[in-house]
N, CA, C and O atoms as a GROMACS GRO file, in nm:
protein
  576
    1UNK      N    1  15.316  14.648  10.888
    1UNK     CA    2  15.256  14.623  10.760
    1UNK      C    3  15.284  14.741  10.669
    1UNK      O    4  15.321  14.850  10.715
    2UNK      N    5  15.266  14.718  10.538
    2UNK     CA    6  15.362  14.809  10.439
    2UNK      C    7  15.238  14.789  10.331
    2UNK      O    8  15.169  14.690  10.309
    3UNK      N    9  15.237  14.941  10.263
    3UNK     CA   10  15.135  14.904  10.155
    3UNK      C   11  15.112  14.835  10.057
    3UNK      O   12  15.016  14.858   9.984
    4UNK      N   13  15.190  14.743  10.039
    4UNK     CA   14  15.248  14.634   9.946
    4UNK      C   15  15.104  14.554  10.012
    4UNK      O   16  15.004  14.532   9.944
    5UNK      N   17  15.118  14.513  10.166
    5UNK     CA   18  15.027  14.442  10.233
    5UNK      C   19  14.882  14.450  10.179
    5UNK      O   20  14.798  14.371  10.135
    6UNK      N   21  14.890  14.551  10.197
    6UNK     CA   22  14.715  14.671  10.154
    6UNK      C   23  14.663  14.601  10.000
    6UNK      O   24  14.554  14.550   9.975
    7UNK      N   25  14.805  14.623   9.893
    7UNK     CA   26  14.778  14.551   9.739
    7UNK      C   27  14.760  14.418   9.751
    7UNK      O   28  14.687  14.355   9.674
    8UNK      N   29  14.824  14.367   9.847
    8UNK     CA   30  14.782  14.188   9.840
    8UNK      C   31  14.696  14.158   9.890
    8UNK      O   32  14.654  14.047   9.858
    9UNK      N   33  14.616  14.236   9.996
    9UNK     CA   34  14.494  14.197  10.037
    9UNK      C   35  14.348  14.246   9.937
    9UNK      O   36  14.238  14.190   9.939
   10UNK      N   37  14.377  14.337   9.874
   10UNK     CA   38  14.256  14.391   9.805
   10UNK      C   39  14.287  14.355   9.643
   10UNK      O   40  14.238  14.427   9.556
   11UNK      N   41  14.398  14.203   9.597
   11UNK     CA   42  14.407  14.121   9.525
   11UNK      C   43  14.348  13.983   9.557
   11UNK      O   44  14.289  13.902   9.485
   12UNK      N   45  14.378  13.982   9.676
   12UNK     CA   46  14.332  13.872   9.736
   12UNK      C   47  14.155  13.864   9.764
   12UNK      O   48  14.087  13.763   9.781
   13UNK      N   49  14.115  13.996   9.761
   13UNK     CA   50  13.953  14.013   9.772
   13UNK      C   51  13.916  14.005   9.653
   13UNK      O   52  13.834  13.914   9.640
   14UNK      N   53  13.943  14.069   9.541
   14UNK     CA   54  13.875  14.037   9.425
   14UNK      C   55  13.907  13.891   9.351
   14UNK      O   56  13.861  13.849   9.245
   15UNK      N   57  13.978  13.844   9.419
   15UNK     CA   58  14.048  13.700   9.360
   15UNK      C   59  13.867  13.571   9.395
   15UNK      O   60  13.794  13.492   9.336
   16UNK      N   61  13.888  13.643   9.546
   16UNK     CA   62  13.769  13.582   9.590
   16UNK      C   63  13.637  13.540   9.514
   16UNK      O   64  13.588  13.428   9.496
   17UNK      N   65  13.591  13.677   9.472
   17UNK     CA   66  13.467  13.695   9.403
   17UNK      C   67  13.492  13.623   9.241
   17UNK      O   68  13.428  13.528   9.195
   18UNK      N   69  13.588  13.686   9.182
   18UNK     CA   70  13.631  13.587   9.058
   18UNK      C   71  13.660  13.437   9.075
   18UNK      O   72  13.654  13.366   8.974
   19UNK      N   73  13.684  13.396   9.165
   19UNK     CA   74  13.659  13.223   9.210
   19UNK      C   75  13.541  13.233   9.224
   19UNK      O   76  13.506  13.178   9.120
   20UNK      N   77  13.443  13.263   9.277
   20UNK     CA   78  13.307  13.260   9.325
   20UNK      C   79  13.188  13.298   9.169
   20UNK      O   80  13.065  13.298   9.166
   21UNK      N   81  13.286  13.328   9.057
   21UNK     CA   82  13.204  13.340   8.925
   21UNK      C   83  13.177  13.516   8.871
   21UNK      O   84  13.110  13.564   8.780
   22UNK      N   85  13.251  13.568   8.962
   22UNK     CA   86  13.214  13.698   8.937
   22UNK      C   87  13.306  13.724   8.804
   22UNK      O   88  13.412  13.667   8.776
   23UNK      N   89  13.226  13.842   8.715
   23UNK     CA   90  13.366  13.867   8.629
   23UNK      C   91  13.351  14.096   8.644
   23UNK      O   92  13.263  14.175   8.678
   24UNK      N   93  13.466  14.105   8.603
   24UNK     CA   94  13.487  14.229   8.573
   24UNK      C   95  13.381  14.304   8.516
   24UNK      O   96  13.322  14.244   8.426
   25UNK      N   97  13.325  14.462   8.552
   25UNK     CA   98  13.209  14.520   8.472
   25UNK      C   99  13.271  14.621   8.431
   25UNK      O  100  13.248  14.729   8.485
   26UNK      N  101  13.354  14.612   8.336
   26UNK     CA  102  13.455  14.748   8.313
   26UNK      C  103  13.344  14.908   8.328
   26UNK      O  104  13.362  15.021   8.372
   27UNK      N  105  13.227  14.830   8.263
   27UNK     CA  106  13.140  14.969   8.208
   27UNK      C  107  13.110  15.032   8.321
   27UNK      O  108  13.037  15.130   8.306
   28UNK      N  109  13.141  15.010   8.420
   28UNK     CA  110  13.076  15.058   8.578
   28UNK      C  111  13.208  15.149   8.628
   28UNK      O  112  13.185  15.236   8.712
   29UNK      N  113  13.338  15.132   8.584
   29UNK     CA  114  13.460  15.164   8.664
   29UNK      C  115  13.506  15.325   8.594
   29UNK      O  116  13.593  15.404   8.631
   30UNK      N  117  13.405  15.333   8.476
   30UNK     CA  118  13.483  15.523   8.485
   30UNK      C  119  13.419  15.617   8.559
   30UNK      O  120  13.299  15.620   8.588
   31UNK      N  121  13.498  15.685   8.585
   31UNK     CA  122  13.508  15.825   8.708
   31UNK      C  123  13.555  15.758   8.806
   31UNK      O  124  13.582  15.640   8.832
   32UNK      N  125  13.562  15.922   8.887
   32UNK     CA  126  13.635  15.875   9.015
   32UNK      C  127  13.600  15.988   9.116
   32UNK      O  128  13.609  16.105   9.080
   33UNK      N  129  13.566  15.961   9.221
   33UNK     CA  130  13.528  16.018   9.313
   33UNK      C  131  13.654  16.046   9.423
   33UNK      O  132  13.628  16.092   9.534
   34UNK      N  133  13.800  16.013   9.383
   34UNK     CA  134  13.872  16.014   9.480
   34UNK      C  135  13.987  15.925   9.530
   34UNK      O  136  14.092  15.950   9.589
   35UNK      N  137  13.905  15.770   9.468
   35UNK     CA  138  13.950  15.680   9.604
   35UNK      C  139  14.069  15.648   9.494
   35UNK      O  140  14.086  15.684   9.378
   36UNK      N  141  14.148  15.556   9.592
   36UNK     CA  142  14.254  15.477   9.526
   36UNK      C  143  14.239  15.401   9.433
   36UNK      O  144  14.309  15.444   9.341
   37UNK      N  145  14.190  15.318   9.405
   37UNK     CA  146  14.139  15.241   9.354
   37UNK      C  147  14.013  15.113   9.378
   37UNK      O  148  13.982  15.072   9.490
   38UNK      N  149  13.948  15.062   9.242
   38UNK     CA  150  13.830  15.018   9.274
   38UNK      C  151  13.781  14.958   9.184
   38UNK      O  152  13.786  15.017   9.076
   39UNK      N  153  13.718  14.830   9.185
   39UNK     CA  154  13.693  14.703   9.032
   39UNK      C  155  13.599  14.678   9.052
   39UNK      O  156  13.612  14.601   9.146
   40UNK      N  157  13.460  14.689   9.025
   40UNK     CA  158  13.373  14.653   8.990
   40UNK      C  159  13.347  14.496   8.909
   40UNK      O  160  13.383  14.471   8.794
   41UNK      N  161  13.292  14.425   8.982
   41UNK     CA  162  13.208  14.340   8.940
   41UNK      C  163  13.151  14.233   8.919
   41UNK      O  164  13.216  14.151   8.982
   42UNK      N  165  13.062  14.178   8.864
   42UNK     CA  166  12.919  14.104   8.843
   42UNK      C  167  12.916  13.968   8.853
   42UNK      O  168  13.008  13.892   8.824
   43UNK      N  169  12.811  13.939   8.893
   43UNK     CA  170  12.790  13.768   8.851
   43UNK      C  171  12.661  13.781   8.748
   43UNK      O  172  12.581  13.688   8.735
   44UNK      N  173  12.644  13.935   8.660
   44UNK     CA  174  12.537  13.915   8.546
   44UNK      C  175  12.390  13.980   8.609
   44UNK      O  176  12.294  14.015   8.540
   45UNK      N  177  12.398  13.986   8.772
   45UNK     CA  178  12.212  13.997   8.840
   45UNK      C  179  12.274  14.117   8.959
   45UNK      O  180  12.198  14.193   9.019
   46UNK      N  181  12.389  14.117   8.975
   46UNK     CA  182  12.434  14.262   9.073
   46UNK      C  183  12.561  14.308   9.055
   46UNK      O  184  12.628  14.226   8.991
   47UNK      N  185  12.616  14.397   9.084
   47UNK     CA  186  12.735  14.483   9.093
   47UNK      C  187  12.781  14.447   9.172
   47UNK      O  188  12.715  14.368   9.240
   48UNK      N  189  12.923  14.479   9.218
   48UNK     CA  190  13.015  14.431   9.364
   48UNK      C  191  13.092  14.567   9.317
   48UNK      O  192  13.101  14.592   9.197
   49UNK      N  193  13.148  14.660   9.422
   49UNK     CA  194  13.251  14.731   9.399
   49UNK      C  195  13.314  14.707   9.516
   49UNK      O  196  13.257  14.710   9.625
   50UNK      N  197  13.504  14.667   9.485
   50UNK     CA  198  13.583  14.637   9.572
   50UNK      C  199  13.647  14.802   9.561
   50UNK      O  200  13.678  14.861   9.457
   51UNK      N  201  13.653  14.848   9.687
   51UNK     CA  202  13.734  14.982   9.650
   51UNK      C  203  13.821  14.945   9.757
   51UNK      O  204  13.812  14.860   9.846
   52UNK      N  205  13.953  15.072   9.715
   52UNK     CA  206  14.021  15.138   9.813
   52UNK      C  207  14.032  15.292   9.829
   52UNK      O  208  14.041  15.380   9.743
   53UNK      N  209  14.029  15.299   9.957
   53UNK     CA  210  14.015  15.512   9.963
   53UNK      C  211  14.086  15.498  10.134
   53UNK      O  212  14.101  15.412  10.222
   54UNK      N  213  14.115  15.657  10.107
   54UNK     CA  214  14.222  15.686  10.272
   54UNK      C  215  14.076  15.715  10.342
   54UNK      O  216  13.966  15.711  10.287
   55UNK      N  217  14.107  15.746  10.483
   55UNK     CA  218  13.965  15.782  10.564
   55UNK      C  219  14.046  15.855  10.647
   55UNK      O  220  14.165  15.874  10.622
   56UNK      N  221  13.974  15.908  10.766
   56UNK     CA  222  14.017  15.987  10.864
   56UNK      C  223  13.909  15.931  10.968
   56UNK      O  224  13.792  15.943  10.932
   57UNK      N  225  13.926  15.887  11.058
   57UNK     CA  226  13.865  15.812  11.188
   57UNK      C  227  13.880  15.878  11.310
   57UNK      O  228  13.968  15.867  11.395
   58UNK      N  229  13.722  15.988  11.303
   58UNK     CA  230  13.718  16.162  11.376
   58UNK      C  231  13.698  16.097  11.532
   58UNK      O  232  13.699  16.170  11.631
   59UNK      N  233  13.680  15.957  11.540
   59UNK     CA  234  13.558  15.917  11.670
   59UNK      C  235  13.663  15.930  11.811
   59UNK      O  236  13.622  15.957  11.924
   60UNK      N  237  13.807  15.905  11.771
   60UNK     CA  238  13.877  15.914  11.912
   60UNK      C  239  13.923  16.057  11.924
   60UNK      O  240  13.890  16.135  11.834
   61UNK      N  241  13.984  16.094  12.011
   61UNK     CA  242  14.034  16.211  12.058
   61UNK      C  243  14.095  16.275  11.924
   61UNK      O  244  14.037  16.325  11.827
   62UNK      N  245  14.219  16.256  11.948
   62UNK     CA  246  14.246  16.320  11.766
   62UNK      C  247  14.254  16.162  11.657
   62UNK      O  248  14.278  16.041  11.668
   63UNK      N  249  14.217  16.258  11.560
   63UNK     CA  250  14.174  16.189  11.444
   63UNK      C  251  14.297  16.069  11.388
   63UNK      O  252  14.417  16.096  11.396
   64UNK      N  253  14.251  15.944  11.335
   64UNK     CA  254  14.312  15.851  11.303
   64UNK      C  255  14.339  15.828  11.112
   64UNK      O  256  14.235  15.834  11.047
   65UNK      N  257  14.430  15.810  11.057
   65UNK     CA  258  14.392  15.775  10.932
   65UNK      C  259  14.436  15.658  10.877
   65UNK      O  260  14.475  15.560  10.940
   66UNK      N  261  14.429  15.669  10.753
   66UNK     CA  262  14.455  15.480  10.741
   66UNK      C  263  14.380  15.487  10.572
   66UNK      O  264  14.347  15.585  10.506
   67UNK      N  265  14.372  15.331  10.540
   67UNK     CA  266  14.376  15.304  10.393
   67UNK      C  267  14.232  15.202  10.427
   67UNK      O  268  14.247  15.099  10.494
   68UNK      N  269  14.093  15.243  10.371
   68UNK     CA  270  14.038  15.124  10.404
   68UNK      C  271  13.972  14.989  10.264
   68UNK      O  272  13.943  15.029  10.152
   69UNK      N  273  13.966  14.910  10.285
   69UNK     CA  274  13.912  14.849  10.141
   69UNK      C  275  13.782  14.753  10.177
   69UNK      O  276  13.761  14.652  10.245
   70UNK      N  277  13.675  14.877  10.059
   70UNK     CA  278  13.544  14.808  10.098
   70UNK      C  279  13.513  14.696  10.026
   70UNK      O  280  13.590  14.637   9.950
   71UNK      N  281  13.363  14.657  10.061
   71UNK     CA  282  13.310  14.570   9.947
   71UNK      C  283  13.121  14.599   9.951
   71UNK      O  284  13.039  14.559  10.034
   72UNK      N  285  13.107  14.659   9.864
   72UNK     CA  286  12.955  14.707   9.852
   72UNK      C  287  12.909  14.680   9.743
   72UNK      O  288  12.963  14.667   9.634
   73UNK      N  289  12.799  14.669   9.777
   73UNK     CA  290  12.639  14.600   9.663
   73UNK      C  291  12.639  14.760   9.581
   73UNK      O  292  12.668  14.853   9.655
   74UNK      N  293  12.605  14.798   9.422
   74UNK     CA  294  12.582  14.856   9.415
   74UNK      C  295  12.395  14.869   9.416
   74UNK      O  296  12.337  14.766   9.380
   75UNK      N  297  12.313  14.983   9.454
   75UNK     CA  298  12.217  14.942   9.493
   75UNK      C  299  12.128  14.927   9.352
   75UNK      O  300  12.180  14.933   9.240
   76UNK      N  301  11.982  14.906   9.378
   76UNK     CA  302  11.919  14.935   9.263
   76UNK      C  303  11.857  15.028   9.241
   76UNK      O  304  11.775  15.034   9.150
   77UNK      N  305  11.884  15.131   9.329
   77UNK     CA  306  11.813  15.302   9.277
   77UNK      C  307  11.975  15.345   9.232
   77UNK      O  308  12.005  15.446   9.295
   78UNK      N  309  12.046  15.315   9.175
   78UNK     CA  310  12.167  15.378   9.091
   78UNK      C  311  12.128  15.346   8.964
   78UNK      O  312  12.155  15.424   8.872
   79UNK      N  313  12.044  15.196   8.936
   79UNK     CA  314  12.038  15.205   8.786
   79UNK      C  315  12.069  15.199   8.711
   79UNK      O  316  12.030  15.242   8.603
   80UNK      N  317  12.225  15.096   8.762
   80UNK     CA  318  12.363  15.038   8.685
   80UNK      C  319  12.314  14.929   8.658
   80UNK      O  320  12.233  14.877   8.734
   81UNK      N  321  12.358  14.863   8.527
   81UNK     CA  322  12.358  14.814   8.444
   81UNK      C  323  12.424  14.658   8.440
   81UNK      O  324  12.488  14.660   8.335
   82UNK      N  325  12.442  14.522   8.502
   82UNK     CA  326  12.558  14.530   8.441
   82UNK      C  327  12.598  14.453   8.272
   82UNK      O  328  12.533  14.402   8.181
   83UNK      N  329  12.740  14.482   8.301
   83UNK     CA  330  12.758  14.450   8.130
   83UNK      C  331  12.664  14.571   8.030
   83UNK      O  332  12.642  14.535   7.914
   84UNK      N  333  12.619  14.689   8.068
   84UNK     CA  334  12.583  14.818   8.029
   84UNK      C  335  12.644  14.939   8.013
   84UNK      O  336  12.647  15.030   8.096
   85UNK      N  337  12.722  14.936   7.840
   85UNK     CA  338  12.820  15.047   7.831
   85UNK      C  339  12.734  15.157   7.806
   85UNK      O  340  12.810  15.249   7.774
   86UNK      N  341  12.596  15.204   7.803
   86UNK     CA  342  12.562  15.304   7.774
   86UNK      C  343  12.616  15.415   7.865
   86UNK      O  344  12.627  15.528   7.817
   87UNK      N  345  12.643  15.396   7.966
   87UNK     CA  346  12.702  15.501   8.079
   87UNK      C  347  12.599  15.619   8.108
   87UNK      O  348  12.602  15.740   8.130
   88UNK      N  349  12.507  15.516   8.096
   88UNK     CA  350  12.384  15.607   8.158
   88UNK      C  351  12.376  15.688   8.309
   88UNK      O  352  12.329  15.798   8.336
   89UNK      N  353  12.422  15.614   8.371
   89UNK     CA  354  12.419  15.571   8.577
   89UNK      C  355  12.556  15.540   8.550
   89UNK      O  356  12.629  15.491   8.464
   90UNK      N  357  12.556  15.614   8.715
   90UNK     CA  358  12.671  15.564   8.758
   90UNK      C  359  12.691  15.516   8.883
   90UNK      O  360  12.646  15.593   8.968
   91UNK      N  361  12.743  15.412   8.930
   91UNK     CA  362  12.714  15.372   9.065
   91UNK      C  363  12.850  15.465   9.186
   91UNK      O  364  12.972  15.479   9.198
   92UNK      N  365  12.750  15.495   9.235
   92UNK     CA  366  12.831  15.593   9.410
   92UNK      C  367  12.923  15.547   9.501
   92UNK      O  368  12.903  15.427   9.519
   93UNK      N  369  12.983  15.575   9.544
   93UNK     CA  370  13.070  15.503   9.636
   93UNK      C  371  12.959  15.471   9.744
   93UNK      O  372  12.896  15.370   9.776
   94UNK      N  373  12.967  15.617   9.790
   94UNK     CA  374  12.890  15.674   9.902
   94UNK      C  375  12.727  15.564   9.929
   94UNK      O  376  12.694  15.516  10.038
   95UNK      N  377  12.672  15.553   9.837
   95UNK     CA  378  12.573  15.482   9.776
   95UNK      C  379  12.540  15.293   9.787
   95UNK      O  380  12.439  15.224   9.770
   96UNK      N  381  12.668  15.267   9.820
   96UNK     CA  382  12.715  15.094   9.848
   96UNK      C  383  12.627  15.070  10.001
   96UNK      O  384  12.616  15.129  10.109
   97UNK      N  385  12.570  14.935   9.931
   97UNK     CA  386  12.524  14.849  10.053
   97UNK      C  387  12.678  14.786  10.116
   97UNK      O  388  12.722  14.681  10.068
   98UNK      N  389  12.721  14.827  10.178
   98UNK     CA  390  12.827  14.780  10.292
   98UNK      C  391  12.796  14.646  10.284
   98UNK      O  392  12.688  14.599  10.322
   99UNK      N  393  12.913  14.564  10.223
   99UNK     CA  394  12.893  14.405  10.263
   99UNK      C  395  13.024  14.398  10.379
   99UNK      O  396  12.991  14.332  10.477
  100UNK      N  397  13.126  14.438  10.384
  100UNK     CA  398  13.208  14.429  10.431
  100UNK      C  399  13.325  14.510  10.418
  100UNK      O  400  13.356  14.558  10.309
  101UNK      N  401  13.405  14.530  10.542
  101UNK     CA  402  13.520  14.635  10.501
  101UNK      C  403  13.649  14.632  10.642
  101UNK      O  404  13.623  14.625  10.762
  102UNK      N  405  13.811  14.639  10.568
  102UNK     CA  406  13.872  14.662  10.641
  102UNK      C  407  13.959  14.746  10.659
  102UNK      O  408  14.022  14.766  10.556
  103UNK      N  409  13.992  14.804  10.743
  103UNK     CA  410  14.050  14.906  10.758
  103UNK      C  411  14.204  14.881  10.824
  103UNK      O  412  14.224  14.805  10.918
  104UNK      N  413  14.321  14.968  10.749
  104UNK     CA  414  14.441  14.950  10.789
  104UNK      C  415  14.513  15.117  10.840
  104UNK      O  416  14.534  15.217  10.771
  105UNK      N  417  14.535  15.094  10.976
  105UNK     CA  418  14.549  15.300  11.047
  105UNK      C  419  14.702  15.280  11.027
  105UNK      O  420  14.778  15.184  11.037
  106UNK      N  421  14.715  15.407  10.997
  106UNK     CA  422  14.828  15.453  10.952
  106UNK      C  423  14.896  15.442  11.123
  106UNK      O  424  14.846  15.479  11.229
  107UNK      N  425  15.003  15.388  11.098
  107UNK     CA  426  15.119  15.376  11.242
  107UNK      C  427  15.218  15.458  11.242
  107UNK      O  428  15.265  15.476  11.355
  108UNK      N  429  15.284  15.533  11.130
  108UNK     CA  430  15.424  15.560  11.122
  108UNK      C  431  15.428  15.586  11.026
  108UNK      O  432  15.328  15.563  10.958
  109UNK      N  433  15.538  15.646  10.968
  109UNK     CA  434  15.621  15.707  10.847
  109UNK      C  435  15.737  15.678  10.876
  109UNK      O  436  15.799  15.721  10.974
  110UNK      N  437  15.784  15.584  10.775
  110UNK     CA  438  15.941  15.533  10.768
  110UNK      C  439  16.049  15.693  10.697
  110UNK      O  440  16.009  15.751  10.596
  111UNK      N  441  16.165  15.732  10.761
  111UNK     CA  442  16.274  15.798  10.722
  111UNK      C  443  16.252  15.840  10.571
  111UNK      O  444  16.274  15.952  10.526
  112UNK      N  445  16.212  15.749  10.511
  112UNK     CA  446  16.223  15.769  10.378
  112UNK      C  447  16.084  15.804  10.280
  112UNK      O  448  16.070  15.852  10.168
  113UNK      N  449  15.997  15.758  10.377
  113UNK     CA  450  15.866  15.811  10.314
  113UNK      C  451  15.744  15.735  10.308
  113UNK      O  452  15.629  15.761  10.272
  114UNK      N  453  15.826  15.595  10.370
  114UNK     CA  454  15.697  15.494  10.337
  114UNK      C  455  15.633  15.479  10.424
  114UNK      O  456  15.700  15.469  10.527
  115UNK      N  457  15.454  15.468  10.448
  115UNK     CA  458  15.396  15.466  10.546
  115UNK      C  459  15.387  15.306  10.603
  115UNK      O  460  15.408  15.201  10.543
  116UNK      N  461  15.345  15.334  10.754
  116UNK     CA  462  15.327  15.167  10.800
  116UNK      C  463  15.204  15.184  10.874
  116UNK      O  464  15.168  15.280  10.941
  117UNK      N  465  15.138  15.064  10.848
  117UNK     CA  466  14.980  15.012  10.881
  117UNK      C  467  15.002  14.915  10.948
  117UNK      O  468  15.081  14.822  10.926
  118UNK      N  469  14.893  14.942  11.083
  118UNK     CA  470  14.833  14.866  11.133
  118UNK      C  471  14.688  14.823  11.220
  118UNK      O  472  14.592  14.834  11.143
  119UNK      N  473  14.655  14.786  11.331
  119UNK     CA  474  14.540  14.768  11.387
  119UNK      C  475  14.500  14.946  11.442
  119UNK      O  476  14.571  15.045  11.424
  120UNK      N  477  14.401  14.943  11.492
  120UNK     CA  478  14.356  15.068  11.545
  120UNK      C  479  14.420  15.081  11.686
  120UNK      O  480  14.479  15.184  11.720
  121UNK      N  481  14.410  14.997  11.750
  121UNK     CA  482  14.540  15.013  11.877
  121UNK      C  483  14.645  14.989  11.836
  121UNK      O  484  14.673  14.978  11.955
  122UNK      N  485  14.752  14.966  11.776
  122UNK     CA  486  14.842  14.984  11.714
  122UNK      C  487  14.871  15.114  11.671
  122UNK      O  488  14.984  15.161  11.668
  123UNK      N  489  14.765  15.174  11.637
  123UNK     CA  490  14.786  15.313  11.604
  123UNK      C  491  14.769  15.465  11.668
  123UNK      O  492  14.808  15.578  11.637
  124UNK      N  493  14.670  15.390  11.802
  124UNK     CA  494  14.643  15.470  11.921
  124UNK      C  495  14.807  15.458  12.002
  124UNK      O  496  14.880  15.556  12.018
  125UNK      N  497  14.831  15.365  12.030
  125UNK     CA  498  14.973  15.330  12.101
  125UNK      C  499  15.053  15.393  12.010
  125UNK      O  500  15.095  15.481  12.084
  126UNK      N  501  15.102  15.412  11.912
  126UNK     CA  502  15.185  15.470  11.848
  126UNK      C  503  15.177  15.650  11.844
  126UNK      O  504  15.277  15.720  11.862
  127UNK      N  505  15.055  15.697  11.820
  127UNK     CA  506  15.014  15.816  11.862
  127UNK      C  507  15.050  15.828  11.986
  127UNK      O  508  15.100  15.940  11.992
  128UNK      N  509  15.055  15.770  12.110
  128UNK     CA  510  15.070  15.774  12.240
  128UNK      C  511  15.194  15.841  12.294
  128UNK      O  512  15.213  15.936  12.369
  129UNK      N  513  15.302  15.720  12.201
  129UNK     CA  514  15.469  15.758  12.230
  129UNK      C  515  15.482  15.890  12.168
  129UNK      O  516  15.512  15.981  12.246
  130UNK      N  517  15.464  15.927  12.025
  130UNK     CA  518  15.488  16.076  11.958
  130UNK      C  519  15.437  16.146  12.060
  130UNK      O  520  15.503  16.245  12.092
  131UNK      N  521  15.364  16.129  12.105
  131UNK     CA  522  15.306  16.241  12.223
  131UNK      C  523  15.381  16.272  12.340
  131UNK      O  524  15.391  16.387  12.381
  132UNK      N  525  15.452  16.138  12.415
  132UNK     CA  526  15.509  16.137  12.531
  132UNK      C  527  15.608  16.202  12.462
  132UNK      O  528  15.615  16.322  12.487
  133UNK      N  529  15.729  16.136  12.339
  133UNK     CA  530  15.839  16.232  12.324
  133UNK      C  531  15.800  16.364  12.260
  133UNK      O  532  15.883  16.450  12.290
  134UNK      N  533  15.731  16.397  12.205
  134UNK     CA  534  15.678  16.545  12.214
  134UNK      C  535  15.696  16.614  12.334
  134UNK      O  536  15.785  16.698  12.345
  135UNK      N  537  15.612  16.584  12.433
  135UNK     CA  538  15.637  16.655  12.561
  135UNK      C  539  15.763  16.648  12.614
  135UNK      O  540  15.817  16.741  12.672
  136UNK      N  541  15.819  16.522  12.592
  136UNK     CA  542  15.996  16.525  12.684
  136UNK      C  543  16.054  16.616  12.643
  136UNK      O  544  16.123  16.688  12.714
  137UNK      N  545  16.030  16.638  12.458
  137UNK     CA  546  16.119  16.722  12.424
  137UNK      C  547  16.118  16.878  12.438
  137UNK      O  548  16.219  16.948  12.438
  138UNK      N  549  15.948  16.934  12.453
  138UNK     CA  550  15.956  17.022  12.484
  138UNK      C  551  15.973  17.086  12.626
  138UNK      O  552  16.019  17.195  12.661
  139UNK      N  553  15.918  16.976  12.698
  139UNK     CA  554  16.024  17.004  12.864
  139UNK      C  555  16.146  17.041  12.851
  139UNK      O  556  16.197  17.147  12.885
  140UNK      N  557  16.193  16.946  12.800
  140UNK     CA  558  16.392  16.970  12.774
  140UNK      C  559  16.370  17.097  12.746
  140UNK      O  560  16.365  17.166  12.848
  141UNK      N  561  16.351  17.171  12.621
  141UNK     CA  562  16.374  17.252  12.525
  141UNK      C  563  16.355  17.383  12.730
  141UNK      O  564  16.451  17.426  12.794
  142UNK      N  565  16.253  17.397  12.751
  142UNK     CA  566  16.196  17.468  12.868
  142UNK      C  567  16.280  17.498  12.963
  142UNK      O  568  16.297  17.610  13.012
  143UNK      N  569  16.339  17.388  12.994
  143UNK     CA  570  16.472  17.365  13.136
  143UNK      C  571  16.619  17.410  13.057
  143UNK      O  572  16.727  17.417  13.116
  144UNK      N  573  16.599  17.443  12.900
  144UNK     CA  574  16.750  17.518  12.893
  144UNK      C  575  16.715  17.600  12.895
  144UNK      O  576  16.788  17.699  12.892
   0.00000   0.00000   0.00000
């Protein structure tokens, strides 16, 4: 999978919610805390923020990374608005009721620069081999 993948799926998520009646809350989407990107919004009575941001996934032996794309409630102690340009509040990443989220681990780096995504074993197994030829090679390197 190729990050092209990553853009069609987190088109394909907000496509969702805009079939489902949601529309855009532009007034919610300035600043940035970081992430890749991220669209906010409403059916008029709550917030939705679809984001994307890289992560680092500390829980296995060495660390995993990857591209993940959430989908969180913004809450009601943020105090966003919607359809509210005063830019009073601002809603948190950090701060999202977690409705749902997926995550794509980085597998590889193509020759040329482009990264490739996939499952989390996909990416443990791939870490696996760099490791084995790591060691072959520094055996070799040892025995000349």
């Amino acid at each position: 999978m190729k990050y092209i993948d990553i853009n069609k799926r987190f088109t394909e998520i907000v496509s969702e919610y805009i079939t489902a009646g949601y529309t855009l809350n532009t007034a919610s989407m300035n600043g940035s805390e970081g992430e890749i990107s991220k669209v906010d919004l409403t059916d008029g009575k709550e917030i939705l923020r679809v984001l994307v941001r890289r992560f680092d996934d500390c829980e296995s032996l060495h660390s995993l990374t990857g591209v993940e794309i959430t989908v969180g409630r913004v809450p009601e102690r943020d105090r966003v608005t919607p359809h509210d340009d005063s830019n009073w509040f601002t809603p948190w990443n950090n701060h999202l009721d977690q409705l749902r989220q997926e995550r794509f681990f980085q597998v590889g780096v193509s020759q040329r620069g482009g990264k490739f995504y996939g499952t989390r074993q996909e990416a443990e197994a791939a870490r696996a081999v760099r490791f084995q030829r790591y060691k072959a090679k520094r055996e070799a390197a040892c025995r000349e």
